[in-house]
Amino acid sequence: MSSNDVTRILVVGGGYVGMYTALRLQRKLKQELHRGTVEIIVVDPEPYMTYQPFLPEAAAGSISPRHVVVPLRRVLPRCKVVIGEVTALDHGDRRATITTLAAEETGNGAVEVEYDELVLAPGSVSRTLPVPGLADVGIGFKTVEEAIGLRNHVLAQLDIASSTRDPAVRDAALTFVFVGGGYAGVEALAELEDMARYAVRYYHNIQPEDMKWILVEATDRILPEVGPDMGRYAVRELRARNIDVRMETRLESCEKRVARLSDGSRFPTRTLVWTAGVKPHPILAATGLPLNAHGRLRCTPALRVDGVEHAWSAGDAAAVPDLTAAPPAKPDEPRALCAPNAQHAVRQSKVLAENIAAAVRGGPVQDYAHTYAGSVASLGLHKGVAHVYGRKLKGYPAWFMHRAYHLSRVPTFNRKARVLAEWTLAGLFKREIVSLGSLENPRAEFELAAGTGRHNEAS
């Protein structure tokens, strides 16, 4: 796949930065794409972009899973979308090696793609620690599949607890441990506790106080993005709902489904959710491009990879200087970096697309500068905290702002309308509480029938 007459832009990653950059590029370079002088290729292992702030609500059933994702081919009709993964990158020769689904099936090897401009936006992956037993029992919360799987898992635990007379099995099923006090951990726990509290009204032998919800955070506060005051309010709010918040505490082991904490506590549990941070995608280490101490690409304020021509990055993968932050106290100290969050990623992608379009056309590029507006977080239905432009909100106003902000940021009018319609219907009707655990193994029933010659007459 190469051509000397076409300027090829390779976008590695279809998340926030990748999708938004490609979306703006296909608008900015509409004439060049129509003439065939520019080609945009987007590579991602999944055919959709996940709007991660909505994962907690998807897990709680407030939003349908299909409305949390944005199909790349639908929103990027002028781009070539390749479902695969970049496994090798030679920027000196401007060549990327991509392993596609077809390559895995046929065994013919990977596809090589030549490019002129490179956008590295593979995002991040869950950061795990060498905790004994974590790899065996831990549940992540970074993809829509994990969110829906966790919802099904929590509801299945209620079924287990309701149908057993063994107190040890019942207690373990009704104990839910979340590790990590950032956005993902707090919002996932709050939404799922809300859902489970609602669900147990339909169980004759389970009361809300029978459940144990435990949040484990290694530092001395949760939700640091909303500030210390709102963080303390969030702790009080969670504890008022009988949620056990343990700060300055670490998970030391979870072998044999027993969570052992650094404070000496021991909780038999069938649910351990790991949301203790993220790390840059491993592909960055294989590119040979300059990285900082945390494994992110060193970038200039113009979102170019520092010291490398025709290579760009933004979002979680990029260490971008924050031009709005106070200058360092000493000249030899590095400038503060933009936080790797969605707010910066979406805005950086706009500048990134403008700069790449300018580079293709031979124009000047601009630096990225954005003053952090603040943060909002949901603590369940009608509950939240916010610290926006210096103003602090809590309770219903913060929850409403959380929904309004993310509704305005979710891509495409189609998704906005569908999400709003679901929220409206959810306000008029009762929650749908049902576990579809068989979705994770849809062939199980057929395999049982084929292997035994019997059919489940009850189904």
CSV table of N, CA and C in Angstrom, one decimal, residues 197-249:
chain,number,residue,atom,x,y,z
A,197,ARG,N,-28.9,-1.6,44.8
A,197,ARG,CA,-29.8,-1.3,45.8
A,197,ARG,C,-31.2,-1.3,45.3
A,198,TYR,N,-31.4,-0.8,44.0
A,198,TYR,CA,-32.7,-0.9,43.4
A,198,TYR,C,-33.2,-2.3,43.1
A,199,ALA,N,-32.2,-3.2,42.7
A,199,ALA,CA,-32.5,-4.5,42.3
A,199,ALA,C,-32.9,-5.4,43.4
A,200,VAL,N,-32.4,-5.2,44.6
A,200,VAL,CA,-32.7,-6.1,45.7
A,200,VAL,C,-34.1,-6.0,46.2
A,201,ARG,N,-34.8,-5.0,45.8
A,201,ARG,CA,-36.2,-4.9,46.2
A,201,ARG,C,-37.0,-6.1,45.6
A,202,TYR,N,-36.5,-6.7,44.6
A,202,TYR,CA,-37.2,-7.8,43.9
A,202,TYR,C,-36.7,-9.2,44.4
A,203,TYR,N,-35.8,-9.2,45.4
A,203,TYR,CA,-35.3,-10.4,46.0
A,203,TYR,C,-35.9,-10.5,47.4
A,204,HIS,N,-36.6,-11.6,47.7
A,204,HIS,CA,-37.3,-11.7,49.0
A,204,HIS,C,-36.4,-11.9,50.2
A,205,ASN,N,-35.2,-12.3,50.0
A,205,ASN,CA,-34.3,-12.6,51.1
A,205,ASN,C,-33.0,-11.8,51.1
A,206,ILE,N,-32.9,-10.7,50.4
A,206,ILE,CA,-31.8,-9.8,50.4
A,206,ILE,C,-32.2,-8.4,50.7
A,207,GLN,N,-31.5,-7.8,51.6
A,207,GLN,CA,-31.8,-6.4,52.0
A,207,GLN,C,-30.6,-5.6,51.6
A,208,PRO,N,-30.8,-4.3,51.3
A,208,PRO,CA,-29.6,-3.4,50.9
A,208,PRO,C,-28.5,-3.5,51.9
A,209,GLU,N,-28.8,-3.5,53.2
A,209,GLU,CA,-27.7,-3.6,54.2
A,209,GLU,C,-26.9,-4.9,54.2
A,210,ASP,N,-27.4,-5.9,53.5
A,210,ASP,CA,-26.7,-7.2,53.4
A,210,ASP,C,-25.5,-7.0,52.5
A,211,MET,N,-25.5,-6.1,51.6
A,211,MET,CA,-24.4,-5.9,50.7
A,211,MET,C,-23.3,-5.1,51.3
A,212,LYS,N,-22.0,-5.4,50.9
A,212,LYS,CA,-20.8,-4.7,51.4
A,212,LYS,C,-20.2,-4.1,50.1
A,213,TRP,N,-20.1,-2.8,50.0
A,213,TRP,CA,-19.4,-2.1,49.0
A,213,TRP,C,-18.2,-1.5,49.5
A,214,ILE,N,-17.0,-1.8,49.0
A,214,ILE,CA,-15.7,-1.3,49.6
A,214,ILE,C,-14.9,-0.6,48.5
A,215,LEU,N,-14.5,0.6,48.8
A,215,LEU,CA,-13.6,1.3,47.9
A,215,LEU,C,-12.2,1.5,48.5
A,216,VAL,N,-11.2,1.0,47.8
A,216,VAL,CA,-9.8,1.0,48.3
A,216,VAL,C,-9.0,2.0,47.5
A,217,GLU,N,-8.4,3.0,48.2
A,217,GLU,CA,-7.6,4.0,47.5
A,217,GLU,C,-6.3,4.2,48.3
A,218,ALA,N,-5.2,4.1,47.5
A,218,ALA,CA,-3.9,4.1,48.1
A,218,ALA,C,-3.5,5.5,48.6
A,219,THR,N,-4.0,6.6,48.1
A,219,THR,CA,-3.7,8.0,48.5
A,219,THR,C,-4.7,8.4,49.6
A,220,ASP,N,-4.5,9.7,50.0
A,220,ASP,CA,-5.3,10.2,51.1
A,220,ASP,C,-6.6,10.9,50.7
A,221,ARG,N,-7.0,10.8,49.4
A,221,ARG,CA,-8.2,11.3,48.9
A,221,ARG,C,-8.7,10.7,47.6
A,222,ILE,N,-10.0,10.8,47.3
A,222,ILE,CA,-10.6,10.3,46.1
A,222,ILE,C,-10.9,11.5,45.2
A,223,LEU,N,-11.1,11.2,43.9
A,223,LEU,CA,-11.5,12.2,42.9
A,223,LEU,C,-10.6,13.5,43.1
A,224,PRO,N,-9.3,13.4,42.9
A,224,PRO,CA,-8.5,14.6,43.1
A,224,PRO,C,-8.8,15.7,42.1
A,225,GLU,N,-9.3,15.3,41.0
A,225,GLU,CA,-9.6,16.3,39.9
A,225,GLU,C,-10.7,17.4,40.4
A,226,VAL,N,-11.6,17.0,41.3
A,226,VAL,CA,-12.6,17.9,41.7
A,226,VAL,C,-12.2,18.8,42.9
A,227,GLY,N,-11.0,18.6,43.3
A,227,GLY,CA,-10.5,19.4,44.5
A,227,GLY,C,-10.7,18.7,45.8
A,228,PRO,N,-10.0,19.1,46.8
A,228,PRO,CA,-10.1,18.5,48.1
A,228,PRO,C,-11.4,18.6,48.8
A,229,ASP,N,-12.1,19.8,48.7
A,229,ASP,CA,-13.4,20.0,49.3
A,229,ASP,C,-14.4,19.0,48.8
A,230,MET,N,-14.5,19.0,47.4
A,230,MET,CA,-15.5,18.1,46.8
A,230,MET,C,-15.1,16.6,47.0
A,231,GLY,N,-13.8,16.4,47.1
A,231,GLY,CA,-13.4,15.0,47.3
A,231,GLY,C,-13.9,14.5,48.7
A,232,ARG,N,-13.8,15.4,49.7
A,232,ARG,CA,-14.2,15.1,51.0
A,232,ARG,C,-15.8,14.9,51.1
A,233,TYR,N,-16.4,15.8,50.3
A,233,TYR,CA,-17.9,15.6,50.2
A,233,TYR,C,-18.3,14.3,49.6
A,234,ALA,N,-17.5,13.9,48.6
A,234,ALA,CA,-17.8,12.6,47.9
A,234,ALA,C,-17.6,11.4,48.9
A,235,VAL,N,-16.6,11.5,49.7
A,235,VAL,CA,-16.4,10.5,50.8
A,235,VAL,C,-17.6,10.4,51.7
A,236,ARG,N,-18.0,11.6,52.2
A,236,ARG,CA,-19.1,11.6,53.1
A,236,ARG,C,-20.4,11.1,52.5
A,237,GLU,N,-20.6,11.4,51.2
A,237,GLU,CA,-21.8,10.9,50.5
A,237,GLU,C,-21.8,9.4,50.3
A,238,LEU,N,-20.6,8.9,50.0
A,238,LEU,CA,-20.5,7.4,49.8
A,238,LEU,C,-20.7,6.7,51.1
A,239,ARG,N,-20.1,7.2,52.2
A,239,ARG,CA,-20.2,6.6,53.5
A,239,ARG,C,-21.6,6.6,54.0
A,240,ALA,N,-22.3,7.7,53.7
A,240,ALA,CA,-23.7,7.8,54.1
A,240,ALA,C,-24.6,6.7,53.5
A,241,ARG,N,-24.1,6.2,52.4
A,241,ARG,CA,-24.8,5.1,51.7
A,241,ARG,C,-24.3,3.7,52.1
A,242,ASN,N,-23.6,3.7,53.2
A,242,ASN,CA,-23.0,2.5,53.8
A,242,ASN,C,-21.9,1.9,52.9
A,243,ILE,N,-21.2,2.7,52.2
A,243,ILE,CA,-20.1,2.3,51.3
A,243,ILE,C,-18.8,2.5,52.2
A,244,ASP,N,-18.0,1.4,52.3
A,244,ASP,CA,-16.8,1.5,53.1
A,244,ASP,C,-15.7,2.1,52.3
A,245,VAL,N,-15.3,3.3,52.5
A,245,VAL,CA,-14.2,4.0,51.8
A,245,VAL,C,-13.0,3.9,52.6
A,246,ARG,N,-11.9,3.3,52.1
A,246,ARG,CA,-10.7,3.1,52.8
A,246,ARG,C,-9.5,3.8,52.1
A,247,MET,N,-9.1,4.9,52.6
A,247,MET,CA,-8.0,5.6,51.9
A,247,MET,C,-6.7,5.3,52.6
A,248,GLU,N,-5.6,5.6,51.9
A,248,GLU,CA,-4.3,5.2,52.3
A,248,GLU,C,-4.2,3.7,52.6
A,249,THR,N,-4.8,3.0,51.8
A,249,THR,CA,-4.9,1.5,51.9
A,249,THR,C,-4.6,0.9,50.5
